[in-house]
JSON list of C-alpha atoms in Angstrom, two decimals:
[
{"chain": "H", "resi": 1, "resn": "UNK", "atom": "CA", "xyz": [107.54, 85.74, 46.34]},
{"chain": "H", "resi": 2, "resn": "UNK", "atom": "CA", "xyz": [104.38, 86.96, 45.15]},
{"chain": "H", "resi": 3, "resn": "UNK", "atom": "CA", "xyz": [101.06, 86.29, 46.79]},
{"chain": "H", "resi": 4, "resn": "UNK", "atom": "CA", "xyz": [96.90, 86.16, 46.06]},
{"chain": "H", "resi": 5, "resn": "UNK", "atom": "CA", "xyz": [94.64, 86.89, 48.05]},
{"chain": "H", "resi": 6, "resn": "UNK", "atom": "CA", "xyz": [92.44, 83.77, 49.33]},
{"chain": "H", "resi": 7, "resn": "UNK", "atom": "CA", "xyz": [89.30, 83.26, 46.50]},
{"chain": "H", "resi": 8, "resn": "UNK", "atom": "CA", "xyz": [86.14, 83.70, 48.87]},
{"chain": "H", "resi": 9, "resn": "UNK", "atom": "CA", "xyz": [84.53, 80.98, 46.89]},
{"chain": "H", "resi": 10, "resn": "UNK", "atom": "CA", "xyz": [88.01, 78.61, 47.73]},
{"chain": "H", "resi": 11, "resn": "UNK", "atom": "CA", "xyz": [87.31, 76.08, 50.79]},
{"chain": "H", "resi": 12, "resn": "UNK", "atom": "CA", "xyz": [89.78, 75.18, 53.55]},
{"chain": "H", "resi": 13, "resn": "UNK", "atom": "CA", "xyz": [90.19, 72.03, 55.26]},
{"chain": "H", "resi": 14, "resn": "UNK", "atom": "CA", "xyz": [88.83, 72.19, 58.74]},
{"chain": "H", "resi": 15, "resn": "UNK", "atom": "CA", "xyz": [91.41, 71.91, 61.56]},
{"chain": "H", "resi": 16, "resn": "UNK", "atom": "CA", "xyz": [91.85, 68.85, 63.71]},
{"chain": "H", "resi": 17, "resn": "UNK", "atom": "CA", "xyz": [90.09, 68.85, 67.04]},
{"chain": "H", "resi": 18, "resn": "UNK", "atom": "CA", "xyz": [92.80, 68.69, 70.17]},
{"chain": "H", "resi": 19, "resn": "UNK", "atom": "CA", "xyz": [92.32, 65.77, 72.53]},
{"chain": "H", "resi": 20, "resn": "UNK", "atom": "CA", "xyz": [89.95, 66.68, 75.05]},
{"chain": "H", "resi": 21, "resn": "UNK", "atom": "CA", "xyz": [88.44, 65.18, 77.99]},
{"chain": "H", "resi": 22, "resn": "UNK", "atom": "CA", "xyz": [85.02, 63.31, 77.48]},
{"chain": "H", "resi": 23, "resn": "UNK", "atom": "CA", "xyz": [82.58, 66.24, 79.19]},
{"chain": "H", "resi": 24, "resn": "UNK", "atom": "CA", "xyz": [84.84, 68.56, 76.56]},
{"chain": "H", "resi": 25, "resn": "UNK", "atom": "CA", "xyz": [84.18, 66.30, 73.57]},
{"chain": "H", "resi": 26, "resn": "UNK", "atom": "CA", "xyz": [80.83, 65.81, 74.08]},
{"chain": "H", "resi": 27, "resn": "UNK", "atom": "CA", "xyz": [80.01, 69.43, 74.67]},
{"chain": "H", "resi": 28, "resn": "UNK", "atom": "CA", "xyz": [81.95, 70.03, 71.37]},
{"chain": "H", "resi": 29, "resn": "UNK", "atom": "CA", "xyz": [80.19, 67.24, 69.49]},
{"chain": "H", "resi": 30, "resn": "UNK", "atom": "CA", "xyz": [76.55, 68.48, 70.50]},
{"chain": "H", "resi": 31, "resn": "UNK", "atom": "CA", "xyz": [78.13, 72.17, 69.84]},
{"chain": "H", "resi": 32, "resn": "UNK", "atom": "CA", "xyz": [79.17, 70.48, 66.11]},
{"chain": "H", "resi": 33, "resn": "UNK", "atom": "CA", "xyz": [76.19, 68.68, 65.86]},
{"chain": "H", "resi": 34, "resn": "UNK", "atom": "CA", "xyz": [74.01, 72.09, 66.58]},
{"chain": "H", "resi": 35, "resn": "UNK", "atom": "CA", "xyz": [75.60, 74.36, 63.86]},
{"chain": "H", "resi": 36, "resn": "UNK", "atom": "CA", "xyz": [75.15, 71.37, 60.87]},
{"chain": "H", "resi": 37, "resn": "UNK", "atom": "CA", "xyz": [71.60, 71.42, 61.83]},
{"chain": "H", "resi": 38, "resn": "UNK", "atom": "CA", "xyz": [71.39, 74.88, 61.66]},
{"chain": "H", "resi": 39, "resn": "UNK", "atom": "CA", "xyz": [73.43, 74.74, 58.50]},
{"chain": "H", "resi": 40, "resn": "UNK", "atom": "CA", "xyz": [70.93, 72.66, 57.07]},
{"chain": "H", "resi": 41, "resn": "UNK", "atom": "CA", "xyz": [68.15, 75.04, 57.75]},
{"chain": "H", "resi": 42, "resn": "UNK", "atom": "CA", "xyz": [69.56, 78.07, 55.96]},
{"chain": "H", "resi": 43, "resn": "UNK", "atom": "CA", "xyz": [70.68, 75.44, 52.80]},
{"chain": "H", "resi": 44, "resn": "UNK", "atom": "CA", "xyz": [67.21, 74.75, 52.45]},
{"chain": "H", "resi": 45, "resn": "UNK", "atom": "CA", "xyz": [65.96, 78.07, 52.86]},
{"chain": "H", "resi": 46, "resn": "UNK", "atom": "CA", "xyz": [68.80, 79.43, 50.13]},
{"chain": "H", "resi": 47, "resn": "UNK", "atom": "CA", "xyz": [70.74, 81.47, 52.72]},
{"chain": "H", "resi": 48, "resn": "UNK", "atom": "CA", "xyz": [73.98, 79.93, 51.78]},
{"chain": "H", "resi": 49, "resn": "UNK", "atom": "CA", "xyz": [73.33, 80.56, 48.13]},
{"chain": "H", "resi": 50, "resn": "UNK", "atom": "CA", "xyz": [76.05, 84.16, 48.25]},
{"chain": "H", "resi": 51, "resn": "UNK", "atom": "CA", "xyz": [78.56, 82.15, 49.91]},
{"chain": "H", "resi": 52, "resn": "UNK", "atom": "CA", "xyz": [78.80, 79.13, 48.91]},
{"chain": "H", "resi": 53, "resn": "UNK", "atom": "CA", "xyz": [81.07, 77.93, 46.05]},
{"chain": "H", "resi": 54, "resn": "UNK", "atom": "CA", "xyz": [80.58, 78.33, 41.92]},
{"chain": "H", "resi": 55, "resn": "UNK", "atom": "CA", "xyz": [81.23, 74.06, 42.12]},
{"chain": "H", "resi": 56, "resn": "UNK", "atom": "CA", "xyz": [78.64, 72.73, 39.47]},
{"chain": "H", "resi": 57, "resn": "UNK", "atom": "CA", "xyz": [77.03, 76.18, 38.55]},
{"chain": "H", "resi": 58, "resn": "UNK", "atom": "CA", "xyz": [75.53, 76.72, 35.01]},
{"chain": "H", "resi": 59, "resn": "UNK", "atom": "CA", "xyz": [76.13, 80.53, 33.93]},
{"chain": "H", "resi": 60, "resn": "UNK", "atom": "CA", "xyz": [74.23, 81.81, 31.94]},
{"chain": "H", "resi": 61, "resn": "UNK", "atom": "CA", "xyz": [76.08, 83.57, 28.87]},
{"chain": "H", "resi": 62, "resn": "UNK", "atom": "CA", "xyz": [77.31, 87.06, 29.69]},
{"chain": "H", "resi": 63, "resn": "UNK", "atom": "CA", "xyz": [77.63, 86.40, 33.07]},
{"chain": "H", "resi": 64, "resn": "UNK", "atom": "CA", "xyz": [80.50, 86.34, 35.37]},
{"chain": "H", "resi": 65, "resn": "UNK", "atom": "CA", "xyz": [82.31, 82.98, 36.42]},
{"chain": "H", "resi": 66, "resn": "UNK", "atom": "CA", "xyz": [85.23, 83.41, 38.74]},
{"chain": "H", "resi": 67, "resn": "UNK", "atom": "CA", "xyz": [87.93, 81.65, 39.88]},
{"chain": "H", "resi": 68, "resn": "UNK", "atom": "CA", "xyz": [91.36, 82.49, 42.21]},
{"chain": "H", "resi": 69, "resn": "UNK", "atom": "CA", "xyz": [92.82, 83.90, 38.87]},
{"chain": "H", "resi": 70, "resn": "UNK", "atom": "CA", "xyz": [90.08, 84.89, 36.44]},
{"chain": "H", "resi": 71, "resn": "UNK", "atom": "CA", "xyz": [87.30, 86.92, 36.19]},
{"chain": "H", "resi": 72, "resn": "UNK", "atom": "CA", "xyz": [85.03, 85.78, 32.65]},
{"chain": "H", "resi": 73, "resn": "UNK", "atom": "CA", "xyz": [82.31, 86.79, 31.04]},
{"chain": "H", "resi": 74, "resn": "UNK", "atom": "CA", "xyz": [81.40, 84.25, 28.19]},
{"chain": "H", "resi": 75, "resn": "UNK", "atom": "CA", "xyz": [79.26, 85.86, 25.45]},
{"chain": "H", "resi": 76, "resn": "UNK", "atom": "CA", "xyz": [79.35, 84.06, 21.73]},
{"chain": "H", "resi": 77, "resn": "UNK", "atom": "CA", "xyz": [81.07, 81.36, 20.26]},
{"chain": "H", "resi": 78, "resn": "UNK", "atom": "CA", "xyz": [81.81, 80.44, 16.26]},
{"chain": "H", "resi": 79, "resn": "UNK", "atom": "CA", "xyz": [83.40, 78.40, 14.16]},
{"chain": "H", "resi": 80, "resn": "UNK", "atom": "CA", "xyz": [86.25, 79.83, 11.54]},
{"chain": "H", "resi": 81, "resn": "UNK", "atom": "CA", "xyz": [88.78, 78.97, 9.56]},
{"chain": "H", "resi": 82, "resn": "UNK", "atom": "CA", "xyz": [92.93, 80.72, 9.76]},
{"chain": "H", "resi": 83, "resn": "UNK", "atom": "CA", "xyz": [93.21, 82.14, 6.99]},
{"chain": "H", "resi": 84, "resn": "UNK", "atom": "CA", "xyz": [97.28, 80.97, 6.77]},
{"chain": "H", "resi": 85, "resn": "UNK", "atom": "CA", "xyz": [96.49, 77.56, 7.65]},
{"chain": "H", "resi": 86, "resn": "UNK", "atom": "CA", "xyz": [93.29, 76.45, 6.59]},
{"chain": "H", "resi": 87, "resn": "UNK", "atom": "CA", "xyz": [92.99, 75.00, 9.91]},
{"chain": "H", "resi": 88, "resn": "UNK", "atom": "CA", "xyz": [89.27, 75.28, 11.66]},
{"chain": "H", "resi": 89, "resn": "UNK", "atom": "CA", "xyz": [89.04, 77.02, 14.71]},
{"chain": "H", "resi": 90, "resn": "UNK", "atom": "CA", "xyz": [86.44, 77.70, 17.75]},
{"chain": "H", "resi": 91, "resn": "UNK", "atom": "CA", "xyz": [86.55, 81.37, 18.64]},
{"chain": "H", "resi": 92, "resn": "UNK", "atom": "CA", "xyz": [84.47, 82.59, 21.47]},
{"chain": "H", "resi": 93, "resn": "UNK", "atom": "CA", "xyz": [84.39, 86.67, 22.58]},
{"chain": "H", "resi": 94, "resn": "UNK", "atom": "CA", "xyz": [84.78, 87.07, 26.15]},
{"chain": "H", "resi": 95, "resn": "UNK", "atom": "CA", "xyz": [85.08, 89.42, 28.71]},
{"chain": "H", "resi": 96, "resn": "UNK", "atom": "CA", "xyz": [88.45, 88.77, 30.62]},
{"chain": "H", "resi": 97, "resn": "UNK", "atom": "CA", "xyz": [90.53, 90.11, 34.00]},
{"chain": "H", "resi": 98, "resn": "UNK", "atom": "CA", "xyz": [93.13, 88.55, 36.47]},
{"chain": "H", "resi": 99, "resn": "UNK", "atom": "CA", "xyz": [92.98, 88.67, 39.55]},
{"chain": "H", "resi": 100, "resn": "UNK", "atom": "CA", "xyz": [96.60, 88.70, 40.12]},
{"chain": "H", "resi": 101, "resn": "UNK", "atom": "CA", "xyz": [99.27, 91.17, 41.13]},
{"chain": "H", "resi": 102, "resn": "UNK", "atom": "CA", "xyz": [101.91, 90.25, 38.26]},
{"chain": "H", "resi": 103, "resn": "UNK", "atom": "CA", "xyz": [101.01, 89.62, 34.17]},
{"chain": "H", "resi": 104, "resn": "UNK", "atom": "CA", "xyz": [100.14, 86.12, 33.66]},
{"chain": "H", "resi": 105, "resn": "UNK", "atom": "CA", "xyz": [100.77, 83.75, 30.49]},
{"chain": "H", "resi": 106, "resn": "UNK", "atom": "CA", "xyz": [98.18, 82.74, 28.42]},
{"chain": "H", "resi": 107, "resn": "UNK", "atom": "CA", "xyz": [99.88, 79.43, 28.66]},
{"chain": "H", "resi": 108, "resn": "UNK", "atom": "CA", "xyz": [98.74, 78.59, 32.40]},
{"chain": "H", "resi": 109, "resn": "UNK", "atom": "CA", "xyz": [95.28, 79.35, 31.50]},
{"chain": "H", "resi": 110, "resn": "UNK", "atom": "CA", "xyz": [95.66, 75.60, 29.22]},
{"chain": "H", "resi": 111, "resn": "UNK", "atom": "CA", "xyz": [92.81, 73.25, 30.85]},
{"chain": "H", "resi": 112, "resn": "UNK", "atom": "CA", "xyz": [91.23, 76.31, 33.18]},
{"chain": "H", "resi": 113, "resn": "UNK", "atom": "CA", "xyz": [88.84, 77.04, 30.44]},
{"chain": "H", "resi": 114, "resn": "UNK", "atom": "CA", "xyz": [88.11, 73.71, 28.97]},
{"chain": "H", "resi": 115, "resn": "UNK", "atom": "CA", "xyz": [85.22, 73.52, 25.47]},
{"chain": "H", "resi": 116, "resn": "UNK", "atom": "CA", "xyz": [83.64, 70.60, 24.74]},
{"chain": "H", "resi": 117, "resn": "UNK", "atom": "CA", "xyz": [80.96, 69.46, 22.43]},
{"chain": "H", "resi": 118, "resn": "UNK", "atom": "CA", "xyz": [79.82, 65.82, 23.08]},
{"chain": "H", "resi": 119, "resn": "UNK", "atom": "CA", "xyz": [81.71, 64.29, 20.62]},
{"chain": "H", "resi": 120, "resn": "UNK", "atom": "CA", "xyz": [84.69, 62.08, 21.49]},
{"chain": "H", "resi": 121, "resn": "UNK", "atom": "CA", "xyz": [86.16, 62.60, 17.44]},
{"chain": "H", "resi": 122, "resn": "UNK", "atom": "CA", "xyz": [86.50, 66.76, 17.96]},
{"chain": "H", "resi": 123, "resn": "UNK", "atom": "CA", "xyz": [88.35, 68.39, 20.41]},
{"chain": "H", "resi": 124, "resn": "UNK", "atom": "CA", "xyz": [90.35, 72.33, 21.14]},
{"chain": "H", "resi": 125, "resn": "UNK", "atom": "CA", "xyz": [93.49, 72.46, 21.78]},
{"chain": "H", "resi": 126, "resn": "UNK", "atom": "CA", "xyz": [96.01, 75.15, 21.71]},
{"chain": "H", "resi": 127, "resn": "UNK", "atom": "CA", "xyz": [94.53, 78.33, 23.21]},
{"chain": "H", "resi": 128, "resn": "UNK", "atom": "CA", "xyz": [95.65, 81.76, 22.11]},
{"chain": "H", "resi": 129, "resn": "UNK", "atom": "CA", "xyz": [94.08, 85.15, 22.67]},
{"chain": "H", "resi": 130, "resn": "UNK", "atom": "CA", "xyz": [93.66, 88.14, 20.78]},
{"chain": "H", "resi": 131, "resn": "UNK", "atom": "CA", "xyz": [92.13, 91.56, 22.40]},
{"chain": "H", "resi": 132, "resn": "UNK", "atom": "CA", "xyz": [88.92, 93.45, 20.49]},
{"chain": "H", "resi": 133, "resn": "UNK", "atom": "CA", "xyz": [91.03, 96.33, 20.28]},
{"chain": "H", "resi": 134, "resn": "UNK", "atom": "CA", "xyz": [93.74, 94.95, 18.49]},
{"chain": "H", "resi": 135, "resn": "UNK", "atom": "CA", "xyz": [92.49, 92.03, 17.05]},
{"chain": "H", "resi": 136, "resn": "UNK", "atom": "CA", "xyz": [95.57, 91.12, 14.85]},
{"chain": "H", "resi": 137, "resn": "UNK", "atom": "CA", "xyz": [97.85, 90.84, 17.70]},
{"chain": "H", "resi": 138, "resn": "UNK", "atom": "CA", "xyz": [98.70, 87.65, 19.83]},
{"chain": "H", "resi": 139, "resn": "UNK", "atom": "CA", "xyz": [98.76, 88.09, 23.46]},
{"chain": "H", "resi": 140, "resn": "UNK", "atom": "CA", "xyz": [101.33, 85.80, 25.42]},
{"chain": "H", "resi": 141, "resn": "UNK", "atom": "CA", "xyz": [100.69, 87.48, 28.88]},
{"chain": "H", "resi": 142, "resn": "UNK", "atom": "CA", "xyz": [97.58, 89.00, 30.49]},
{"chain": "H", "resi": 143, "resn": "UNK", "atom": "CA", "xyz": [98.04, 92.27, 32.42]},
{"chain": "H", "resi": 144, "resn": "UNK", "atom": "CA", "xyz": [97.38, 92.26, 36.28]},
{"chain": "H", "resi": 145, "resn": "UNK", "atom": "CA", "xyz": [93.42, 93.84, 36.80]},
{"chain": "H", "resi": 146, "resn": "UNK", "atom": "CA", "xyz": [92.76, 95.12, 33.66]},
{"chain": "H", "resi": 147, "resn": "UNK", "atom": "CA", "xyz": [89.27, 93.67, 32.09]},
{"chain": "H", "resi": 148, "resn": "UNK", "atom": "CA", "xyz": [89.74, 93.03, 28.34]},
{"chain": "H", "resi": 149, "resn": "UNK", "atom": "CA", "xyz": [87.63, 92.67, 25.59]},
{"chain": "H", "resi": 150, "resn": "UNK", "atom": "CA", "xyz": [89.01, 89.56, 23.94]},
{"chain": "H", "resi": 151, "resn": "UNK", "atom": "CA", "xyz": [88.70, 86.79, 21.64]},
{"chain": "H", "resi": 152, "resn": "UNK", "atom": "CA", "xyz": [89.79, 83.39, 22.55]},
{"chain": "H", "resi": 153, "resn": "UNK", "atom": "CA", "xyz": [90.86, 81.23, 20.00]},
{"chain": "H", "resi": 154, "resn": "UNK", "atom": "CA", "xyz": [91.15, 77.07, 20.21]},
{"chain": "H", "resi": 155, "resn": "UNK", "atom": "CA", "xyz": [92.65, 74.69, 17.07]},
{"chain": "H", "resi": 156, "resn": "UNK", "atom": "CA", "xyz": [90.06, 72.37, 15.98]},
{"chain": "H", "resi": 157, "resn": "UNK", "atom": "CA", "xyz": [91.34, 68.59, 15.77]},
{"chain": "H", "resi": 158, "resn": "UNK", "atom": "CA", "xyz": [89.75, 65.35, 15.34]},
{"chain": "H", "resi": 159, "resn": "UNK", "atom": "CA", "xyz": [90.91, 63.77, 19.09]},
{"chain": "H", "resi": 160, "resn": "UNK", "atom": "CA", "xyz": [88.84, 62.50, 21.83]},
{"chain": "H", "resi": 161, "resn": "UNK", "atom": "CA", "xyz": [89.40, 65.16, 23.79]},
{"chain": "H", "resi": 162, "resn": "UNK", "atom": "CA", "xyz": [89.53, 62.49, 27.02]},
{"chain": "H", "resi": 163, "resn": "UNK", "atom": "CA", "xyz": [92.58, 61.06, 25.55]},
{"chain": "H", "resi": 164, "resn": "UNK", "atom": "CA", "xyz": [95.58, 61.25, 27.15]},
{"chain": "H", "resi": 165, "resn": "UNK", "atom": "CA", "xyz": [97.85, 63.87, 25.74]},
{"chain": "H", "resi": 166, "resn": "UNK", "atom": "CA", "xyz": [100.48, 62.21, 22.87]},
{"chain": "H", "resi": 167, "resn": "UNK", "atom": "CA", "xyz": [103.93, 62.39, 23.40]},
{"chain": "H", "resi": 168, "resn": "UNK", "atom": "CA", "xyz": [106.58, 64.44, 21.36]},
{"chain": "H", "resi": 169, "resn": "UNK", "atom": "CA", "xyz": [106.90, 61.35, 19.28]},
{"chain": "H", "resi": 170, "resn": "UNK", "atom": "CA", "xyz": [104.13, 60.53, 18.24]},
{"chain": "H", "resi": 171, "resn": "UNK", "atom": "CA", "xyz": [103.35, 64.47, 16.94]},
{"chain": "H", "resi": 172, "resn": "UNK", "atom": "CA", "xyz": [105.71, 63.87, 14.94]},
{"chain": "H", "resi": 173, "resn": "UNK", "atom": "CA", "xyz": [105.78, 60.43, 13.48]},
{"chain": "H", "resi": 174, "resn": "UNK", "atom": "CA", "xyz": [102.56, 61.34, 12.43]},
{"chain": "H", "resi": 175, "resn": "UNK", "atom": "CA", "xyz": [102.91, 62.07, 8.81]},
{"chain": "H", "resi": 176, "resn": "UNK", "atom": "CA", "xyz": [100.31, 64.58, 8.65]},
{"chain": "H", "resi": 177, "resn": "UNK", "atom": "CA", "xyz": [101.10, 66.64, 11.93]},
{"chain": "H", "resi": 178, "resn": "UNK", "atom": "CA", "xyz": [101.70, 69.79, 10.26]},
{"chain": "H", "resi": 179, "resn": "UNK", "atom": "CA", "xyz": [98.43, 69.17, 8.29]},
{"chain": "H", "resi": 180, "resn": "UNK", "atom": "CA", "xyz": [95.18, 70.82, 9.80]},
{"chain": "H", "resi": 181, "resn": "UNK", "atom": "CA", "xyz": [92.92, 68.38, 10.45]},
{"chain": "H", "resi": 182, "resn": "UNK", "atom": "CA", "xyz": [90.01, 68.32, 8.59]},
{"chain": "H", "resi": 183, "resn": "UNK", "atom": "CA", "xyz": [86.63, 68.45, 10.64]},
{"chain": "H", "resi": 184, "resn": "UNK", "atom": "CA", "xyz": [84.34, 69.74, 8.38]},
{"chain": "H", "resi": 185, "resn": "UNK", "atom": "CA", "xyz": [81.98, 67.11, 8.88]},
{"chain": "H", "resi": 186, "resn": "UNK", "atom": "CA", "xyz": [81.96, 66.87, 12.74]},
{"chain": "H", "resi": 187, "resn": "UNK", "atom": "CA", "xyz": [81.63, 71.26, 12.87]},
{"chain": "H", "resi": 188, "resn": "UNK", "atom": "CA", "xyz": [78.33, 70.78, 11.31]},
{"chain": "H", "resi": 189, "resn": "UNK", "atom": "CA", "xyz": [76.66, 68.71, 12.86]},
{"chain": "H", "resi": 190, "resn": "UNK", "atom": "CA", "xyz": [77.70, 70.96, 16.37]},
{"chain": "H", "resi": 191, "resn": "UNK", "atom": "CA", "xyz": [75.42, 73.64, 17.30]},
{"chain": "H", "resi": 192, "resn": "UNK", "atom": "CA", "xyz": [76.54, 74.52, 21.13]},
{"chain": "H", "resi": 193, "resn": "UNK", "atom": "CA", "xyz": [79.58, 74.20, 22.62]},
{"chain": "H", "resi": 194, "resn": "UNK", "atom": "CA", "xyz": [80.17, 73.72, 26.51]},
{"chain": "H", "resi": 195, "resn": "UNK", "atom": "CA", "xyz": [82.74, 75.38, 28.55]},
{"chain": "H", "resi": 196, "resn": "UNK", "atom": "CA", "xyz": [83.81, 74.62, 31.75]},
{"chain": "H", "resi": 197, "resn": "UNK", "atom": "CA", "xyz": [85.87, 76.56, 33.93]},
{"chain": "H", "resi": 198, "resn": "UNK", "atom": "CA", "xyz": [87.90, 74.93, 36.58]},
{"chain": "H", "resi": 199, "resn": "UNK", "atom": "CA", "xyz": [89.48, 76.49, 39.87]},
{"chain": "H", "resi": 200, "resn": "UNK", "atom": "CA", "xyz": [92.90, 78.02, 39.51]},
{"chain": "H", "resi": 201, "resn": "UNK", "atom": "CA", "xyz": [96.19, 77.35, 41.85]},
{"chain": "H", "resi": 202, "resn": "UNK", "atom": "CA", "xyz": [99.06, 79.05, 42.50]},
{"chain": "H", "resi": 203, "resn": "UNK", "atom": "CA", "xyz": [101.71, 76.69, 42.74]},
{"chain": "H", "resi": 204, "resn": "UNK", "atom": "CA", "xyz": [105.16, 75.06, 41.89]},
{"chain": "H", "resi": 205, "resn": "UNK", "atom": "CA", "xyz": [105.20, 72.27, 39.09]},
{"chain": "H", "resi": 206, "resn": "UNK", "atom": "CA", "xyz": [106.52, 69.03, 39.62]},
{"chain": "H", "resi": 207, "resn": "UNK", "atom": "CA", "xyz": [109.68, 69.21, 37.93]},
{"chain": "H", "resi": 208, "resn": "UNK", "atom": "CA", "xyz": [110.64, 73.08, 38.34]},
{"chain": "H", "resi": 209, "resn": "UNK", "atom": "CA", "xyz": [109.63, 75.45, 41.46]},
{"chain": "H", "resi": 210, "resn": "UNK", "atom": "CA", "xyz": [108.56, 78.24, 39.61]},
{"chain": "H", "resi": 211, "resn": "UNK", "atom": "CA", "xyz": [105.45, 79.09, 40.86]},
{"chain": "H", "resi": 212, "resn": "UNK", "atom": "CA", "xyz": [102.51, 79.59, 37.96]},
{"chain": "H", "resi": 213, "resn": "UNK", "atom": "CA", "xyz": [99.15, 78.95, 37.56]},
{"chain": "H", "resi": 214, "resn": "UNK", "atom": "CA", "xyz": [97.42, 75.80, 37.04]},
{"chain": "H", "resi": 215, "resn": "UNK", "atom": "CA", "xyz": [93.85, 74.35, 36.40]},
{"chain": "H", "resi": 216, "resn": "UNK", "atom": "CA", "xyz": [92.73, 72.27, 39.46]},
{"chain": "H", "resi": 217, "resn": "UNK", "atom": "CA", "xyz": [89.86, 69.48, 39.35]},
{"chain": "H", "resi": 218, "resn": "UNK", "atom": "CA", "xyz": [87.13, 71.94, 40.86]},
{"chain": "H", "resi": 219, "resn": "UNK", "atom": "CA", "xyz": [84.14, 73.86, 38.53]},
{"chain": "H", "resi": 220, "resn": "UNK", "atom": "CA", "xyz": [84.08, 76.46, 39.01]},
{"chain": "H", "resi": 221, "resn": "UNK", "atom": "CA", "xyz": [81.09, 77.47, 36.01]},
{"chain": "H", "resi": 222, "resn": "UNK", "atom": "CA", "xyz": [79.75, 75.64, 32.53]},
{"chain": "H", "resi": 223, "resn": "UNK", "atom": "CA", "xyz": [78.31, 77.71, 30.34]},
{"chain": "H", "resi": 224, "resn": "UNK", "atom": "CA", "xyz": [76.63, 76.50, 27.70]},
{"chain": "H", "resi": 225, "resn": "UNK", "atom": "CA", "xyz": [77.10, 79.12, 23.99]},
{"chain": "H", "resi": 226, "resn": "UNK", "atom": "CA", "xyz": [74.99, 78.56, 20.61]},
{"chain": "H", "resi": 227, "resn": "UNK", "atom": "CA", "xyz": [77.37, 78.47, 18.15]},
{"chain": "H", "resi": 228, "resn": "UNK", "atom": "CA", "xyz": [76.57, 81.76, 15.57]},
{"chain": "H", "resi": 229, "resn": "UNK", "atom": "CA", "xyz": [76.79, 81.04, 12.55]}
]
């Protein structure tokens, strides 16, 4: 079974107290009471500021978000067009490594680096990565520790991106499914896009107990990219 190692920035519940006697308790309580003052003191004074979590952070292109997984570095983002399918796609470059012992799919990284652009009619979907140095290759699985040059690619669709996912049925009773959608209109009248980047867990899914990765509810970083033209 294969194991991370604990993400610094990661918090852990606190353990429960053991029943004590009241002189014990109240020692422990003016002990508790104490250190949360103290804690307090150093918050305001920004000595916490190293350790404390990425929750809520804006990053500042370029620089390094992290999570139990990943390791980013968000530079540019742009909108393009596949050549095959017409379709219009968000590309942004980025500067990529695991953090893990073992390659990891591209597939489990779905939700842990989430664009958005204020709009509830234009959403990305469908991430799939390509590396600088061979940019017309698909990569399904990212190797353990090695920091890539890459370009990550997202399918541009007309959704509200806070919609709840559709079912297999109703992709395809949709007439047009295998149509790209067309968003030429909502593209430009976007000029940033934001990207948020959750925490990461290492854990078995509800229905199978293969352990992967998955996004959690935690932020980890937003960083906020012009989009080039």
């Amino acid at each position: 079974m294969a194991h991370h190692a604990p993400d610094p920035g990661e918090q852990t519940p606190l353990a429960r107290l053991p029943r004590r006697s009241r002189a014990t308790l109240l020692a422990a309580t003016v002990s508790v009471l104490a250190v949360a003052l103290a804690m307090t003191g150093l918050w305001a004074a920004g000595g916490l500021e190293a350790s404390k979590s990425t929750d809520f952070r804006d990053v500042a292109p370029g620089e390094p978000v992290r999570n139990s997984l990943l390791e980013l570095k968000l530079h540019e983002a742009a909108f393009t067009r596949d050549p095959d399918t017409g379709a219009h796609t968000l590309q942004i470059r980025a500067d990529i490594k695991t953090r893990f012992n073992e390659p990891v799919p591209v597939a489990n990284l779905t939700g842990m680096i989430d664009p958005r652009f204020g709009r509830k009619d234009l959403s990305a979907a469908g991430l799939s990565v390509a590396l600088t140095r061979q940019p017309d290759r698909t990569v399904f699985d990212l190797q353990p520790e090695v920091q890539e040059e890459a370009v990550l690619t997202w399918r541009l669709t007309d959704d509200d991106p806070d919609a709840e996912p559709k079912s297999a049925e109703e992709i395809f009773d949709d007439e047009n499914f295998l149509e790209p959608a067309d968003v030429s209109e909502q593209v430009a009248q976007v000029d940033r896009v934001k990207v948020t980047v959750t925490g990461a867990v290492y854990e078995a899914g509800f229905t199978d107990q293969t352990k992967r990765w998955w996004h959690d509810t935690n932020t980890r970083g937003i960083v906020y990219l012009p989009i080039e033209e």
